[in-house]
XYZ file of C-alpha atoms in Angstrom:
315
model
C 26.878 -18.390 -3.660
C 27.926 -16.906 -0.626
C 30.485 -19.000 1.716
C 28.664 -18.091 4.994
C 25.307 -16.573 5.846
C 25.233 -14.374 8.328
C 22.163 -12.535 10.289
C 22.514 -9.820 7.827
C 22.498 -11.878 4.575
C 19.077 -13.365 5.995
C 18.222 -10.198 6.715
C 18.463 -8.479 3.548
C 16.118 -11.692 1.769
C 13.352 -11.320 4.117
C 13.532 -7.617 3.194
C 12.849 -8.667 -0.077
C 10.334 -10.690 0.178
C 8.309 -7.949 2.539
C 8.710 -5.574 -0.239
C 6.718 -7.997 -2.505
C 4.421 -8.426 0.562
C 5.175 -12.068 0.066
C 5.106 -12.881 3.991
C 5.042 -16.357 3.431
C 8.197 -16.600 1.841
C 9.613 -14.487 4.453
C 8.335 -16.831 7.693
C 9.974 -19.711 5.540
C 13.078 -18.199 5.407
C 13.230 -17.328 9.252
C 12.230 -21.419 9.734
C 15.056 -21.731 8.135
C 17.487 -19.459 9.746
C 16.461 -21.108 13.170
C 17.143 -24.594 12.147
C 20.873 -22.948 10.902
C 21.327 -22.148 14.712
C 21.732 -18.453 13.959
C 20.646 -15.838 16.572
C 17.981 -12.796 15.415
C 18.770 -9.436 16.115
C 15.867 -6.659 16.867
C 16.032 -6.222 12.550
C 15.701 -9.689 12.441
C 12.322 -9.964 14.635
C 11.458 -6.667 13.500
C 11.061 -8.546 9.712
C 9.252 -11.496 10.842
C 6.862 -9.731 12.890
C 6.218 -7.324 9.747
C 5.449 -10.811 7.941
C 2.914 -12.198 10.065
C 0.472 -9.139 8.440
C 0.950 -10.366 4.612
C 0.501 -14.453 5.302
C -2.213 -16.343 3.704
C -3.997 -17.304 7.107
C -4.253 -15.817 10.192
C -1.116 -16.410 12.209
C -1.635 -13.509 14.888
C -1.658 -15.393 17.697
C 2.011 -17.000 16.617
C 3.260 -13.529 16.156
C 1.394 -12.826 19.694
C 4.178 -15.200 20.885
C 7.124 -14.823 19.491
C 6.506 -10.754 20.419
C 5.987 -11.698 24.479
C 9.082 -14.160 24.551
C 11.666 -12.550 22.548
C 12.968 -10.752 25.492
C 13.466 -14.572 27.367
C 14.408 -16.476 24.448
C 16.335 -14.246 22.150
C 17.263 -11.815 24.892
C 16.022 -8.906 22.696
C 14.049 -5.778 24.254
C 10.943 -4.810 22.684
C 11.758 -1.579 21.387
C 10.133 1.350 19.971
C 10.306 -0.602 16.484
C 9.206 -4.051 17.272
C 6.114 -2.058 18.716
C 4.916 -0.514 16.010
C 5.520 -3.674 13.780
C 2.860 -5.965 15.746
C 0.610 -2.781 16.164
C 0.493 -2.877 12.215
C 0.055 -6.703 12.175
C -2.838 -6.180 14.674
C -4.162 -3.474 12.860
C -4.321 -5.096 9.222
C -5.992 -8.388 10.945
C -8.968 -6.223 11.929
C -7.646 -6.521 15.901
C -7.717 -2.640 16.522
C -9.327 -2.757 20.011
C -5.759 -4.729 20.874
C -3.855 -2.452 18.572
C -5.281 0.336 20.728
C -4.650 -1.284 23.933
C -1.091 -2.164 22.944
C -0.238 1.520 22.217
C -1.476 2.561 25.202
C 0.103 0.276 27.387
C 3.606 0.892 26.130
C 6.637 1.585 28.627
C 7.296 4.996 26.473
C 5.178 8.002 25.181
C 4.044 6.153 21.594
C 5.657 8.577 18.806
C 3.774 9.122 15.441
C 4.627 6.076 14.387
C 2.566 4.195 15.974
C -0.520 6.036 15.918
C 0.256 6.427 12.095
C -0.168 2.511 11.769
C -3.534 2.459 13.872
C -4.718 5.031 11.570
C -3.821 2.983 8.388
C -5.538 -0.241 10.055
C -8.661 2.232 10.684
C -8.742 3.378 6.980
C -8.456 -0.253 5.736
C -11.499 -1.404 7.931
C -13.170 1.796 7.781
C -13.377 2.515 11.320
C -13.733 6.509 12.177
C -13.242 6.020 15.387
C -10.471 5.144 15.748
C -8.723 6.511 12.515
C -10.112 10.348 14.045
C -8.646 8.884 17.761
C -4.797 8.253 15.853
C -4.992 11.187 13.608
C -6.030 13.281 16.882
C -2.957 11.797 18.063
C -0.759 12.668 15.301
C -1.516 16.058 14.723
C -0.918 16.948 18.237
C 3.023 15.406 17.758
C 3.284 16.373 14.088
C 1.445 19.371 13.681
C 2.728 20.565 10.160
C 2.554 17.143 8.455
C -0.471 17.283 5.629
C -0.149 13.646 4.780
C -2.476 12.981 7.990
C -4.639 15.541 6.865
C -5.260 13.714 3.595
C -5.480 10.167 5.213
C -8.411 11.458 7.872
C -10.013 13.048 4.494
C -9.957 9.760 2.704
C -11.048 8.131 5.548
C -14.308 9.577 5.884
C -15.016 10.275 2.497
C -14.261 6.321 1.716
C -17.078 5.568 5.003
C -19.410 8.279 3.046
C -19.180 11.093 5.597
C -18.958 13.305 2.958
C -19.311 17.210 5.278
C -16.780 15.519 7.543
C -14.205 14.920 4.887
C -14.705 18.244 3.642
C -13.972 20.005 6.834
C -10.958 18.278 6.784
C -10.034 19.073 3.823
C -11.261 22.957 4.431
C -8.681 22.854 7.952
C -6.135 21.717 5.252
C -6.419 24.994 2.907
C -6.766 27.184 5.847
C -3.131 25.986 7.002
C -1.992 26.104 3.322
C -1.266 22.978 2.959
C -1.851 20.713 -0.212
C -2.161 17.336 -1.271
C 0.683 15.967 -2.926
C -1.488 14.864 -6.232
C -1.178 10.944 -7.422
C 1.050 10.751 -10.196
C 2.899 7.657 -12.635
C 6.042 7.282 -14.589
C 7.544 5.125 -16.949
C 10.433 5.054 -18.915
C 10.277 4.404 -22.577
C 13.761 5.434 -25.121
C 15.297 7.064 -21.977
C 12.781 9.564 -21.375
C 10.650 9.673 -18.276
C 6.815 9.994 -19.452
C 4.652 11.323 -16.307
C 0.851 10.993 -15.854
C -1.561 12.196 -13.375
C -5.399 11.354 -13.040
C -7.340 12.231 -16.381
C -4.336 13.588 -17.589
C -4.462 14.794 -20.892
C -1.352 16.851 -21.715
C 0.959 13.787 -23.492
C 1.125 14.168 -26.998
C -0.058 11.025 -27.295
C -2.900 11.326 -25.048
C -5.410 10.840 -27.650
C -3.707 7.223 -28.362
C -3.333 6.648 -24.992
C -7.268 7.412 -24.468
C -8.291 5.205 -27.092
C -6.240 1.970 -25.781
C -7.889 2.598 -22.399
C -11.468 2.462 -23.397
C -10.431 -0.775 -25.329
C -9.089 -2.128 -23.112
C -11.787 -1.530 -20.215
C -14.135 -2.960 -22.259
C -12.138 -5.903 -22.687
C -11.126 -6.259 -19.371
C -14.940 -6.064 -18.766
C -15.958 -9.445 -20.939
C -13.292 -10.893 -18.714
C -14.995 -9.996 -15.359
C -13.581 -6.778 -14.780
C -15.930 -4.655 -12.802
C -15.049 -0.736 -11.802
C -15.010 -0.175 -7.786
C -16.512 2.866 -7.250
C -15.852 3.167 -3.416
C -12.167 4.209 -4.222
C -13.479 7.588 -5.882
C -13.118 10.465 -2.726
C -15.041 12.228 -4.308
C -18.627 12.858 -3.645
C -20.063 12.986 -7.124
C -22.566 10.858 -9.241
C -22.228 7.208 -9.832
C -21.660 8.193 -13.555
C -18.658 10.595 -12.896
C -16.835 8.468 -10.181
C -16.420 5.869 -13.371
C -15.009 8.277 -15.383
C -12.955 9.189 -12.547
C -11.982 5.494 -11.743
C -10.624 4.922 -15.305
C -8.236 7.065 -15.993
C -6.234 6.869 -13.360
C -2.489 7.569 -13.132
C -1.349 4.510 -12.553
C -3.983 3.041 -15.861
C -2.601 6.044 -17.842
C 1.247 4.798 -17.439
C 0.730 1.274 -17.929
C -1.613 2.025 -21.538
C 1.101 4.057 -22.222
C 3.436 0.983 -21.801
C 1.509 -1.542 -23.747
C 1.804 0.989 -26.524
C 5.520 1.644 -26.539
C 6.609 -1.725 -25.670
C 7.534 -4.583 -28.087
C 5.106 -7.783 -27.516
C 5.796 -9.824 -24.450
C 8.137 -6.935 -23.041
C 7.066 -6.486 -19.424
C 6.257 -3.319 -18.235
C 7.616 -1.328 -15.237
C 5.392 1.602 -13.928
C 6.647 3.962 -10.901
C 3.490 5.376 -8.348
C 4.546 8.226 -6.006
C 1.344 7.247 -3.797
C 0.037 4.193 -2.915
C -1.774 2.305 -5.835
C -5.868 2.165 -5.219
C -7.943 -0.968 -4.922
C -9.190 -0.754 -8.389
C -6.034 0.222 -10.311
C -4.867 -2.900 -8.487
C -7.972 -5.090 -9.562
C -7.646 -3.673 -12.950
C -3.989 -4.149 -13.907
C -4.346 -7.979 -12.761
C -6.862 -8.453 -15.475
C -4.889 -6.276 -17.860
C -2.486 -8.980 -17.545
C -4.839 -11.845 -18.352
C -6.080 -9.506 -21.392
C -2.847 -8.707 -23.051
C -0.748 -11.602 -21.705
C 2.003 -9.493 -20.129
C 3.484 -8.730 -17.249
C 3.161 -5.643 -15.460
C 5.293 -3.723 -12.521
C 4.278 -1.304 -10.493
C 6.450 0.056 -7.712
C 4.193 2.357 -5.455
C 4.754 4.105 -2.101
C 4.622 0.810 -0.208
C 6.509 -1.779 -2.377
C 6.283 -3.800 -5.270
C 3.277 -5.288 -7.639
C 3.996 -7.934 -10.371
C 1.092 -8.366 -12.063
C 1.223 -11.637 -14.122
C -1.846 -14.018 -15.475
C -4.624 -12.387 -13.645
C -2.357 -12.479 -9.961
C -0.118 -10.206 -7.966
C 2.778 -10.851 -6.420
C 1.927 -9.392 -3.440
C -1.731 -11.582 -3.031
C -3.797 -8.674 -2.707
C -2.067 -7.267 0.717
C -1.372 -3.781 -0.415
C-alpha cells in the first residue's frame, strides 16, 4: 500500500522472511529490488547473505560472489557484519575449513562474533575440533559468558564424549556459573502458564501428562519416531525417552491443545532454542490434531502446519 519503497521498506520484508528462515522468499525479494533499480546498503547485503544459509539448494558459491564484489559493484566495504554473515552461511553448509580460513584472514582482530558462528556450524556437524578451536577463542575475549560453556558441553556430549562434556560442565560450577534451564510459555485467559522439562508443578499437570502419552502414541502410528541423540545426558536408552518426551516446549503446546477451542492455533514462546525432536514432533502433532502450531524460540519463528514448518527444517 505504500506509495514508494524505499531500501528500508525492502529491508524490513527480508527481515521477515529470515525470521521464518524462509531464505527463499528473501533472495526473491532482493531479485526484485534489483530489477526496481534500488541500491543495497551494508543491512541490505547483510540480509541476503544471511539468506543464502536457509535456501533449498546449495547457493554458496553465488553468495561467494556477491560477498567478493560488493565492494566494486555496490561500493560497500565488507565490514565486521557482512563477515560474520557468510562465516555462518559457510558454516551451516558444512564449509568450516573455509569458515576457518575466512576468520583468520580478516583485515581486523575477529570479535566473538565470529568465532561464536564457527562454533554453532561445529555443533551442527558435530565437529570438536573446531567447536573446542572457537570456544577456545571465545572464552579468551568473553571470559564471564556461560552460554559458551554450555554450547562446548552440548557439543561433546551430542558427539558422545561424555568425561569431556563433564569437565566442562565441572569448569562451569567451579566459576559459579549456571545454565540458564529450557523453559515454555503460553498464554491462555490472560495468564502466562510456564513449563520446564518434566515439569510437574501445573495444576493441571496430571491432564497435561495424560494428553502427552496420547498423543506420542499417536504421533507414533503416524511415523513419529523419538531422537534420542538430542538427550545431553549420558543415561540409558530407556531414560533419554522419558527425557525426550516431556520436554518444555511438548509440555506448552499439550497444554495448548487442551485450553484451546478446535481449530484455534496455538502460539508457544521457547527462551532457548527448540531441539531437533521437539521440532520433529510438533510437525506431526500438527498432522495428528489438524492444527496449527507456533513456536517462537531463541532464533525465530516455527509454524507448524500439516506435518511442515515454516522454516523447512533450517533451525
Amino acid at each position: 500500500m505504500m506509495s514508494t519503497h524505499d531500501t528500508v521498506s525492502w529491508n524490513s520484508v527480508m527481515g521477515g522472511h529470515l525470521l521464518h528462515r524462509q531464505g527463499d522468499g528473501a533472495l526473491d525479494l532482493w531479485s526484485k529490488m534489483e530489477k526496481a533499480g534500488l541500491q543495497p546498503d551494508e543491512d541490505t547485503l547483510r540480509l541476503v547473505i544471511s539468506a543464502y544459509g536457509f535456501t533449498d539448494s546449495n547457493l554458496v558459491e553465488k553468495c561467494r560472489i556477491l560477498f567478493l564484489s560488493m565492494r566494486t559493484t555496490y561500493d560497500i566495504e565488507p565490514t565486521p557484519e557482512l563477515y560474520a554473515a557468510f562465516v555462518g552461511v559457510l558454516g551451516y553448509w558444512d564449509l568450516l575449513e573455509e569458515a576457518e580460513q575466512l576468520i583468520n584472514s580478516m583485515p581486523f582482530e575477529p570479535n566473538a562474533t565470529f568465532w561464536r558462528a564457527l562454533l554453532d556450524a561445529g555443533r551442527i556437524s558435530l565437529n570438536t575440533r573446531i567447536g573446542a578451536m572457537a570456544a577456545k577463542q571465545i572464552l579468551a575475549l568473553e571470559p564471564l559468558d556461560p552460554s559458551t560453556y554450555v554450547l562446548v558441553a552440548n557439543l561433546y556430549s551430542a558427539s558422545g564424549r561424555w568425561q569431556c562434556a563433564e569437565k566442562t560442565r565441572e569448569e562451569m560450577r567451579k566459576k559459579g556459573f549456571r545454565k540458564i534451564p529450557s523453559r515454555s510459555w503460553i498464554i491462555n485467559e490472560n495468564k502466562v502458564h510456564s513449563f520446564y522439562t518434566r515439569d510437574e508443578r501445573h495444576f493441571q499437570s496430571r491432564d497435561i501428562y495424560s494428553a502427552i502419552d496420547v498423543l506420542i502414541l499417536e504421533c507414533m502410528k503416524s511415523g513419529y519416531a523419538p531422537d534420542t541423540s538430542f538427550v545431553l545426558q549420558d543415561v540409558e536408552e530407556y531414560q533419554k525417552k522419558d527425557f525426550l518426551y516431556y520436554h518444555s516446549a511438548k509440555l506448552a503446546a499439550t497444554y495448548g491443545l487442551l485450553t484451546t477451542k478446535r481449530g484455534e492455533p496455538i502460539r508457544v514462546m521457547k527462551n532457548v532454542a527448540i531441539c531437533g525432536d521437539c521440532h520433529t514432533f510438533l510437525k506431526f502433532v500438527s498432522v495428528v490434531v489438524r492444527r496449527e502450531i507456533m513456536v517462537r524460540d531463541s532464533s525465530g519463528f516455527h509454524v507448524f502446519s500439516k506435518g511442515q514448518c515454516s522454516c523447512k527444517d533450517y533451525w
